[in-house]
Coordinates of C-alpha atoms in Angstrom, one line a residue:
M1 CA 13.1 -39.3 -11.5
P2 CA 11.1 -42.7 -12.3
D3 CA 7.7 -42.9 -10.6
S4 CA 4.8 -45.8 -10.2
Q5 CA 1.8 -46.1 -12.0
A6 CA -0.2 -45.6 -9.2
S7 CA 1.7 -42.0 -8.4
R8 CA 1.5 -41.3 -12.3
P9 CA -0.2 -37.6 -12.9
S10 CA -3.0 -38.5 -15.3
P11 CA -2.9 -37.5 -18.8
A12 CA -4.7 -34.1 -18.4
S13 CA -2.7 -32.9 -15.2
R14 CA 0.4 -33.7 -17.2
L15 CA -0.7 -31.9 -20.4
Q16 CA -1.6 -29.1 -18.2
A17 CA 1.5 -28.8 -16.2
I18 CA 3.6 -28.8 -19.6
R19 CA 1.5 -26.1 -20.9
N20 CA 1.8 -24.1 -17.9
S21 CA 5.7 -24.4 -17.8
G22 CA 5.8 -22.3 -20.8
L23 CA 8.4 -25.5 -22.8
L24 CA 6.1 -25.7 -25.7
D25 CA 6.2 -22.4 -26.5
R26 CA 9.9 -21.9 -26.5
R27 CA 11.0 -24.0 -29.4
G28 CA 14.7 -24.6 -30.7
E29 CA 18.3 -25.6 -29.4
E30 CA 18.8 -22.1 -28.0
Q31 CA 17.3 -23.7 -24.7
F32 CA 19.1 -27.1 -24.6
G33 CA 21.0 -27.2 -27.7
H34 CA 24.5 -28.0 -26.0
L35 CA 23.2 -30.8 -24.2
T36 CA 22.2 -32.7 -27.3
E37 CA 25.3 -31.9 -29.3
H38 CA 26.8 -33.6 -26.0
V39 CA 24.8 -36.6 -26.6
R40 CA 25.5 -36.5 -30.4
V41 CA 29.2 -36.4 -30.3
A42 CA 29.4 -39.1 -26.9
L43 CA 27.2 -41.9 -28.8
D44 CA 28.5 -41.0 -31.9
V45 CA 25.0 -40.3 -33.7
P46 CA 23.6 -38.1 -36.5
V47 CA 20.9 -36.5 -34.3
A48 CA 20.1 -35.8 -30.7
I49 CA 16.7 -34.4 -29.7
I50 CA 15.2 -33.1 -26.4
S51 CA 11.2 -33.2 -27.3
I52 CA 8.5 -32.2 -25.2
V53 CA 5.1 -34.3 -26.1
D54 CA 1.6 -33.3 -25.9
E55 CA -1.2 -34.8 -27.1
R56 CA -0.7 -33.9 -31.0
R57 CA 2.9 -33.0 -31.3
Q58 CA 6.6 -33.0 -30.2
V59 CA 8.3 -29.6 -29.7
F60 CA 12.2 -29.7 -29.7
A61 CA 13.1 -28.1 -26.7
G62 CA 16.8 -28.7 -27.7
H63 CA 18.1 -30.7 -30.9
S64 CA 21.7 -31.3 -32.9
G65 CA 21.9 -32.6 -36.2
L66 CA 18.3 -32.4 -36.9
P67 CA 17.4 -32.2 -41.0
E68 CA 15.2 -29.7 -42.4
P69 CA 12.6 -28.6 -42.7
W70 CA 12.0 -29.8 -39.0
A71 CA 15.0 -27.8 -37.6
S72 CA 13.6 -24.6 -38.5
V73 CA 9.9 -25.3 -37.5
G74 CA 11.1 -26.8 -34.3
E75 CA 8.3 -29.3 -33.8
M76 CA 6.7 -32.5 -35.8
P77 CA 3.4 -34.2 -35.4
I78 CA 2.7 -36.8 -33.1
T79 CA 2.7 -39.0 -36.4
H80 CA 6.2 -39.1 -36.5
S81 CA 7.3 -39.2 -32.8
F82 CA 9.2 -42.5 -30.8
C83 CA 9.6 -40.0 -28.2
Q84 CA 5.4 -40.6 -27.6
H85 CA 6.2 -44.2 -26.3
V86 CA 8.6 -43.2 -24.0
V87 CA 6.1 -41.0 -22.4
E88 CA 3.2 -43.8 -22.5
A89 CA 5.5 -46.1 -20.8
A90 CA 7.3 -43.9 -18.6
E91 CA 10.3 -45.9 -19.7
P92 CA 13.5 -45.9 -21.9
L93 CA 12.8 -47.0 -25.2
V94 CA 15.3 -48.8 -27.0
V95 CA 15.0 -49.5 -30.7
S96 CA 17.6 -51.2 -32.8
D97 CA 15.7 -51.5 -35.8
A98 CA 12.5 -49.4 -36.3
N99 CA 11.6 -51.7 -39.3
L100 CA 11.8 -54.9 -36.8
H101 CA 10.2 -53.0 -33.8
G102 CA 6.4 -53.9 -33.1
R103 CA 5.8 -50.7 -31.4
V104 CA 7.3 -48.2 -34.1
R105 CA 7.7 -49.8 -37.6
E106 CA 4.5 -48.2 -38.8
N107 CA 5.9 -44.5 -37.6
L108 CA 6.4 -41.9 -40.5
A109 CA 9.8 -40.9 -39.0
I110 CA 11.1 -43.9 -40.6
A111 CA 10.5 -42.8 -44.4
D112 CA 10.3 -39.4 -43.5
L113 CA 13.6 -38.6 -41.7
G114 CA 15.4 -42.0 -41.9
V115 CA 15.1 -42.8 -38.4
I116 CA 16.3 -46.3 -37.8
A117 CA 17.8 -46.6 -34.4
Y118 CA 16.6 -44.8 -31.1
L119 CA 17.5 -44.7 -27.6
G120 CA 15.5 -42.5 -25.5
V121 CA 14.7 -41.8 -21.7
P122 CA 11.9 -40.0 -19.7
I123 CA 13.0 -36.5 -18.8
Y124 CA 10.6 -34.5 -16.2
L125 CA 9.4 -31.2 -14.6
P126 CA 10.4 -30.3 -11.1
T127 CA 6.9 -31.3 -10.0
G128 CA 7.3 -34.8 -11.2
E129 CA 5.2 -34.9 -14.3
L130 CA 7.1 -36.9 -17.3
V131 CA 7.2 -34.2 -20.4
G132 CA 9.0 -36.0 -22.7
A133 CA 12.3 -37.8 -23.7
L134 CA 15.9 -37.1 -24.4
A135 CA 16.9 -39.4 -27.4
A136 CA 19.7 -40.4 -29.5
V137 CA 19.2 -41.2 -33.2
D138 CA 20.8 -43.4 -35.8
T139 CA 20.0 -43.6 -39.5
R140 CA 21.3 -47.1 -39.5
P141 CA 20.9 -50.3 -37.4
R142 CA 22.4 -50.2 -34.0
E143 CA 22.9 -52.2 -31.1
W144 CA 22.9 -50.1 -28.0
T145 CA 24.8 -51.1 -25.2
D146 CA 24.0 -50.6 -21.2
K147 CA 26.7 -48.2 -21.2
D148 CA 24.8 -46.1 -23.7
L149 CA 21.4 -46.1 -21.4
R150 CA 23.7 -45.5 -18.6
F151 CA 24.8 -42.1 -20.3
L152 CA 21.9 -41.2 -21.5
T153 CA 19.8 -41.9 -18.1
S154 CA 22.6 -39.9 -16.4
L155 CA 22.3 -36.9 -18.6
A156 CA 18.5 -36.7 -18.6
R157 CA 19.3 -35.7 -14.8
V158 CA 21.1 -32.7 -16.4
V159 CA 18.3 -32.1 -18.4
D160 CA 15.7 -32.0 -15.7
K161 CA 17.5 -29.6 -14.0
A162 CA 18.3 -27.5 -16.9
I163 CA 14.2 -27.6 -17.5
G164 CA 13.7 -26.6 -13.6
L165 CA 15.8 -23.6 -14.2
G166 CA 14.3 -22.8 -17.4
V167 CA 10.7 -23.1 -15.8
S168 CA 11.6 -20.8 -13.1
E169 CA 13.3 -18.1 -15.2
L170 CA 9.9 -18.2 -17.5
K171 CA 7.8 -18.0 -14.2
Y172 CA 10.3 -15.0 -13.3
R173 CA 9.8 -13.5 -16.8
T174 CA 6.0 -13.8 -16.8
L175 CA 5.6 -12.2 -13.3
I176 CA 8.0 -9.3 -14.1
E177 CA 6.1 -9.0 -17.7
D178 CA 2.3 -9.2 -16.2
M179 CA 3.5 -6.6 -13.4
N180 CA 1.3 -3.1 -13.1
E181 CA 4.5 -1.7 -11.6
G182 CA 7.4 -1.0 -13.9
F183 CA 10.3 -2.8 -13.7
Y184 CA 14.0 -2.2 -14.9
A185 CA 17.3 -4.0 -14.4
G186 CA 20.7 -1.8 -14.7
E187 CA 24.7 -2.3 -14.5
A188 CA 26.0 0.5 -12.9
I189 CA 29.3 2.6 -14.6
W190 CA 31.6 3.6 -11.9
S191 CA 34.3 6.2 -11.8
G192 CA 37.8 6.0 -10.7
D193 CA 37.1 7.1 -7.3
G194 CA 34.5 4.6 -6.8
H195 CA 31.2 6.4 -7.3
V196 CA 28.5 5.5 -9.6
V197 CA 28.3 7.8 -12.4
D198 CA 25.9 6.3 -14.8
F199 CA 24.5 2.7 -15.5
L200 CA 23.4 0.9 -18.8
F201 CA 19.6 -0.5 -18.7
E202 CA 19.9 -4.1 -19.4
E203 CA 16.3 -5.2 -18.9
I204 CA 12.8 -3.5 -18.8
N205 CA 9.3 -4.8 -18.4
P206 CA 6.5 -3.8 -20.8
A207 CA 4.8 -1.5 -17.6
F208 CA 8.1 0.4 -18.1
T209 CA 7.2 1.4 -21.4
R210 CA 3.3 2.2 -20.7
L211 CA 4.6 4.5 -17.9
T212 CA 7.5 6.0 -19.2
G213 CA 6.5 6.1 -23.1
L214 CA 9.8 4.9 -23.5
S215 CA 10.4 1.6 -25.6
S216 CA 12.5 -1.1 -25.2
V217 CA 14.5 -0.2 -28.5
A218 CA 15.1 3.2 -26.8
V219 CA 16.2 2.0 -23.6
V220 CA 17.9 -1.5 -23.3
G221 CA 21.4 -0.9 -23.8
R222 CA 21.7 2.9 -23.4
P223 CA 22.9 4.5 -20.6
W224 CA 20.5 6.6 -18.3
S225 CA 22.2 9.9 -19.0
T226 CA 21.2 9.7 -22.8
V227 CA 17.8 8.1 -21.9
M228 CA 16.6 10.3 -19.2
P229 CA 19.3 13.1 -18.8
A230 CA 17.5 15.3 -16.0
S231 CA 17.0 12.3 -13.7
L232 CA 20.4 11.3 -13.6
V233 CA 21.8 13.5 -10.7
P234 CA 19.2 13.2 -8.0
M235 CA 18.7 9.1 -8.5
L236 CA 22.5 8.4 -8.6
P237 CA 23.1 8.4 -5.4
V238 CA 20.2 6.5 -4.3
Y239 CA 21.9 3.7 -6.6
E240 CA 25.5 4.2 -5.1
R241 CA 24.0 3.7 -1.5
V242 CA 22.4 0.3 -2.6
L243 CA 25.1 -1.0 -4.2
L244 CA 27.4 0.0 -1.2
T245 CA 25.3 -1.3 1.6
G246 CA 23.4 -3.9 0.2
Q247 CA 20.0 -1.8 1.8
D248 CA 17.1 -1.8 -0.2
E249 CA 15.7 2.1 -0.6
V250 CA 12.2 3.7 -1.2
V251 CA 12.3 7.1 -2.8
H252 CA 10.0 9.5 -4.3
H253 CA 11.3 11.1 -7.6
K254 CA 9.9 13.8 -9.7
S255 CA 10.8 13.2 -13.4
E256 CA 10.5 16.9 -15.2
I257 CA 11.6 15.0 -18.3
L258 CA 8.1 13.0 -18.2
G259 CA 6.0 16.1 -17.6
G260 CA 6.6 16.2 -13.8
R261 CA 5.0 13.2 -12.5
W262 CA 5.9 11.7 -9.4
F263 CA 7.1 8.2 -9.3
L264 CA 7.7 5.7 -6.0
I265 CA 10.7 3.9 -6.8
R266 CA 12.2 1.1 -4.9
V267 CA 15.6 -0.4 -5.5
R268 CA 17.3 -3.6 -5.2
K269 CA 20.9 -4.7 -5.2
L270 CA 21.6 -7.9 -7.5
D271 CA 25.3 -7.9 -7.2
S272 CA 28.5 -5.3 -6.8
S273 CA 27.5 -3.5 -10.1
R274 CA 23.9 -4.5 -10.8
F275 CA 20.6 -3.8 -9.7
V276 CA 16.9 -3.6 -10.2
G277 CA 14.2 -0.9 -9.7
F278 CA 10.4 -1.3 -9.3
F279 CA 8.3 2.0 -9.7
E280 CA 4.6 3.0 -9.8
D281 CA 3.1 6.4 -10.7
V282 CA 2.0 8.1 -7.6
T283 CA 1.4 11.4 -9.4
D284 CA -2.0 11.8 -8.2
R285 CA -1.2 10.8 -4.7
R286 CA 1.6 12.9 -4.3
R287 CA -0.1 15.9 -5.5
A288 CA -3.1 15.1 -3.0
E289 CA -0.6 15.0 0.0
I290 CA 1.2 18.4 -1.5
N291 CA -2.3 19.6 -1.2
Q292 CA -3.3 18.5 1.6
H293 CA 0.0 19.7 3.2
L294 CA -0.8 23.2 1.8
V295 CA -4.5 22.9 3.6
N296 CA -3.1 21.8 6.8
H297 CA -0.3 24.8 6.6
E298 CA -3.0 27.2 6.1
I299 CA -5.3 25.7 8.7
G300 CA -1.8 26.1 11.1
H301 CA -1.6 29.7 10.1
R302 CA -5.2 30.5 10.7
L303 CA -5.2 28.7 14.0
K304 CA -2.1 30.7 15.2
N305 CA -3.7 33.8 14.3
S306 CA -6.6 32.4 16.2
M307 CA -4.5 31.7 19.3
A308 CA -2.7 35.2 19.1
M309 CA -6.4 37.3 19.0
V310 CA -7.4 34.7 21.9
Q311 CA -3.9 35.6 23.6
A312 CA -4.6 39.8 23.1
I313 CA -8.1 39.1 24.2
A314 CA -7.2 37.7 27.4
T315 CA -4.5 40.1 27.9
S316 CA -6.5 43.2 27.2
T317 CA -9.2 41.4 29.4
L318 CA -6.8 40.7 32.1
R319 CA -5.1 44.0 32.2
G320 CA -4.5 45.3 35.6
L321 CA -4.1 41.3 36.8
D322 CA -0.7 39.8 38.0
P323 CA 1.5 40.2 35.3
V324 CA 3.0 36.8 36.4
R325 CA -0.3 34.8 35.8
I326 CA -1.2 36.5 32.4
S327 CA 2.3 35.0 31.2
V328 CA 1.7 31.3 32.5
F329 CA -2.0 31.9 30.4
E330 CA 0.1 32.9 27.4
Q331 CA 2.5 30.1 27.8
R332 CA 0.1 27.6 28.0
L333 CA -1.7 28.7 25.0
Q334 CA 1.8 28.4 23.2
S335 CA 2.1 25.0 24.4
L336 CA -1.0 23.9 23.1
S337 CA -0.5 25.8 19.6
G338 CA 2.5 23.6 19.2
A339 CA 0.8 20.6 19.7
H340 CA -1.9 21.9 17.0
D341 CA 1.3 21.9 14.6
N342 CA 2.7 18.5 15.3
L343 CA -0.9 17.2 14.7
L344 CA -1.4 19.3 11.4
E345 CA 1.5 17.7 10.3
R346 CA 0.2 14.2 9.9
Q347 CA -3.4 15.1 9.3
W348 CA -4.7 15.6 12.6
K349 CA -4.6 11.7 13.2
A350 CA -2.0 11.2 15.2
A351 CA 1.3 13.0 16.8
K352 CA 4.6 11.1 18.2
A353 CA 4.7 11.5 22.1
Q354 CA 8.8 12.5 21.8
T355 CA 8.1 14.9 19.1
I356 CA 5.3 16.3 21.3
I357 CA 7.6 16.9 24.5
A358 CA 10.4 18.3 21.9
T359 CA 8.3 20.8 20.9
T360 CA 7.1 21.6 24.4
L361 CA 10.0 22.0 26.0
G362 CA 11.7 23.8 22.8
K363 CA 9.2 26.5 23.6
L364 CA 10.5 26.8 27.1
G365 CA 14.1 26.7 26.2
V366 CA 14.8 23.8 28.4
D367 CA 15.1 20.9 25.8
G368 CA 18.7 20.9 26.2
R369 CA 18.5 19.9 29.9
V370 CA 15.9 17.1 29.7
R371 CA 16.7 13.3 28.6
V372 CA 13.9 11.3 27.1
S373 CA 14.7 7.7 26.6
G374 CA 12.5 5.0 25.3
P375 CA 10.2 3.7 22.5
D376 CA 8.1 6.5 21.0
V377 CA 4.4 6.3 21.1
D378 CA 1.8 7.6 18.5
L379 CA -0.9 9.4 20.1
G380 CA -4.3 10.3 19.1
P381 CA -5.1 14.4 19.0
K382 CA -6.6 14.3 22.3
P383 CA -4.0 12.7 24.2
A384 CA -1.5 14.8 22.4
L385 CA -2.7 17.9 23.5
T386 CA -3.0 16.4 27.0
L387 CA 0.2 15.3 26.9
S388 CA 1.8 18.8 25.9
M389 CA 0.1 20.8 28.7
L390 CA 1.6 18.1 30.9
V391 CA 4.8 18.1 30.1
H392 CA 4.5 22.1 30.1
E393 CA 3.3 22.4 33.4
L394 CA 5.7 20.0 35.1
A395 CA 8.5 21.6 33.0
T396 CA 7.4 25.3 34.4
N397 CA 7.2 23.9 37.9
A398 CA 10.8 22.4 37.3
L399 CA 11.8 26.0 36.1
K400 CA 9.9 27.9 39.2
H401 CA 10.6 25.4 41.9
G402 CA 12.7 22.2 41.0
A403 CA 15.5 21.1 39.1
L404 CA 15.2 23.5 36.1
S405 CA 15.7 26.4 38.3
V406 CA 19.4 25.8 38.9
P407 CA 22.3 25.7 36.5
H408 CA 23.4 22.0 37.3
G409 CA 19.7 20.4 37.6
S410 CA 18.4 18.2 34.9
V411 CA 15.0 15.8 34.3
D412 CA 14.9 12.4 32.7
I413 CA 11.9 11.7 31.0
A414 CA 11.5 7.8 30.4
W415 CA 8.8 6.0 28.4
S416 CA 8.1 2.2 28.4
V417 CA 5.5 -0.1 27.1
D418 CA 4.3 -3.1 28.6
E419 CA 3.0 -5.9 25.9
G420 CA 2.6 -8.2 28.5
T421 CA -1.0 -7.6 28.6
D422 CA -4.0 -7.4 25.8
D423 CA -3.8 -3.4 25.8
A424 CA -0.6 -2.8 26.4
L425 CA 0.2 -0.1 29.3
V426 CA 2.3 2.5 28.7
T427 CA 4.2 4.2 31.3
M428 CA 5.7 7.8 31.3
H429 CA 8.2 8.5 34.3
W430 CA 9.1 12.0 34.9
S431 CA 12.5 12.6 37.2
E432 CA 14.2 15.4 38.7
Q433 CA 17.8 15.4 40.0
G434 CA 20.4 18.3 41.1
G435 CA 18.0 20.6 41.9
P436 CA 16.4 22.2 45.5
P437 CA 14.6 20.5 47.9
V438 CA 10.9 20.4 46.9
V439 CA 7.9 20.3 49.3
A440 CA 4.4 19.4 48.2
P441 CA 2.6 22.2 47.4
T442 CA -0.3 23.4 50.0
R443 CA -2.9 24.1 48.1
R444 CA -4.5 22.8 44.7
S445 CA -3.7 25.1 41.5
F446 CA -4.8 24.5 37.9
G447 CA -1.3 23.4 37.2
S448 CA -1.3 21.0 39.8
S449 CA -4.5 19.3 38.9
L450 CA -3.4 19.2 35.1
I451 CA -0.3 17.4 36.8
K452 CA -2.8 15.1 38.6
M453 CA -4.9 14.0 35.9
G454 CA -1.9 12.6 34.2
M455 CA -1.3 11.4 30.6
M456 CA -5.7 10.9 30.7
A457 CA -8.0 12.1 32.5
G458 CA -9.2 9.7 35.4
G459 CA -5.9 8.8 37.2
G460 CA -3.2 6.7 36.4
T461 CA -0.7 9.6 38.2
T462 CA 1.7 8.9 41.0
V463 CA 3.5 12.4 42.2
D464 CA 6.0 12.0 44.7
Y465 CA 7.7 15.0 46.2
W466 CA 11.0 13.8 47.4
P467 CA 13.7 16.2 49.0
D468 CA 16.2 15.3 46.1
G469 CA 13.5 16.3 43.1
L470 CA 10.4 15.4 42.1
Q471 CA 9.3 12.2 40.8
A472 CA 6.2 11.6 39.2
T473 CA 4.6 8.5 37.1
F474 CA 1.9 8.5 34.7
Q475 CA 0.4 5.6 32.9
A476 CA -2.5 4.7 30.3
S477 CA -3.5 1.9 28.2
M478 CA -2.1 2.1 24.9
S479 CA -5.7 1.9 23.3
Q480 CA -6.4 5.3 25.4
L481 CA -3.5 7.2 23.7
Q482 CA -4.4 6.0 20.5
A483 CA -8.1 7.3 20.5
G484 CA -9.0 9.0 17.6
E485 CA -11.5 10.9 19.2
F486 CA -11.2 14.8 20.4

């Protein structure tokens, strides 16, 4: 990856790139030792090195044949570096006899390491910074050939790629280690009939230990069944599904072994038997949700009691009047109560339109004869209650006079959302078929007034009393339907 002097990074930026890469902190032949061994054998030299050069030293990212104590130390001062000249010149350095070479004849490596002949070529980071050299070293004078130089230059590109992979892995490791979320990697243990029965921990990060109190020594290389046996049964199906389908899963898990704490776990497949998990402690959040659910349940219970009291008062007050009218009133109260339940399930913030419809139709016992299609829509509290009353009146009318008054009649409710405007237009179409001929009402009732108001008071309603069944269309903007005010 040669570069021109004009485009070459400044010494400061080069040094910063080297430090960011982590190459100076990972000394030793465990990284690239196999490549230096290849150089040593192919060129028949006693020593081969991959050195990373900063302003005061050269660190061996890989070496083969390097004498002690340098092999164990893994670095040497810049006073002993031939590779520094490769970096300075950004070109290969060919030395047949160091004692006769003007640039290196004062170098301390001649006396301390016996370096006489040297052939070094530049190596680079993936981002283009020249970081050091791949070099072959001999302890006696040697005339290097063009073939030697071509071989070393070709292998240097392999080193570049290996460095790139190493830097990427280091960044990945650093990211994992610095995460606030717990991380673990595991390999599944399969039964003979193709089910996951356990898994081995391959790796964890520091946050895993912080969140669970379990150290790497206590976890890595051990099966889940011995580390956290109480969690095995509920979590195994999750890992099995992820491995078989390839789809990520997010689950809440309560760990009894960790004091009943709740964790939100995200599981992702790596290969056919390996996966990773990321998790965070959500105990406080989960307990707050449970407490809110209990509060909502209590509010709902009290609201039902209040509704029952209103119903009893109304029945007593209206005693002697038309029982049919009293029944209609009671049914309206029940429909309103159902909508309240739906809103309480979502902390009174919103309710799904199809849930409101299903609850309302279910209370009337006609949900199996009404088909609902189209995208679901979130409704604010007031629109949710309005929709429940609207659907209740439409369904009640259909039971009395329309399609639901005969065995073979049915109703279609179709939703659509037109995204073509700044504020999407939501349309609900009510269509009856298979019932007796219908006619428009001759007088205005409470129910017909509700229908005329539509999904939002003020319009957006078209009602047609066709002979083959009632057809009604209701429209409102998305912002109106999702308004939070009550």
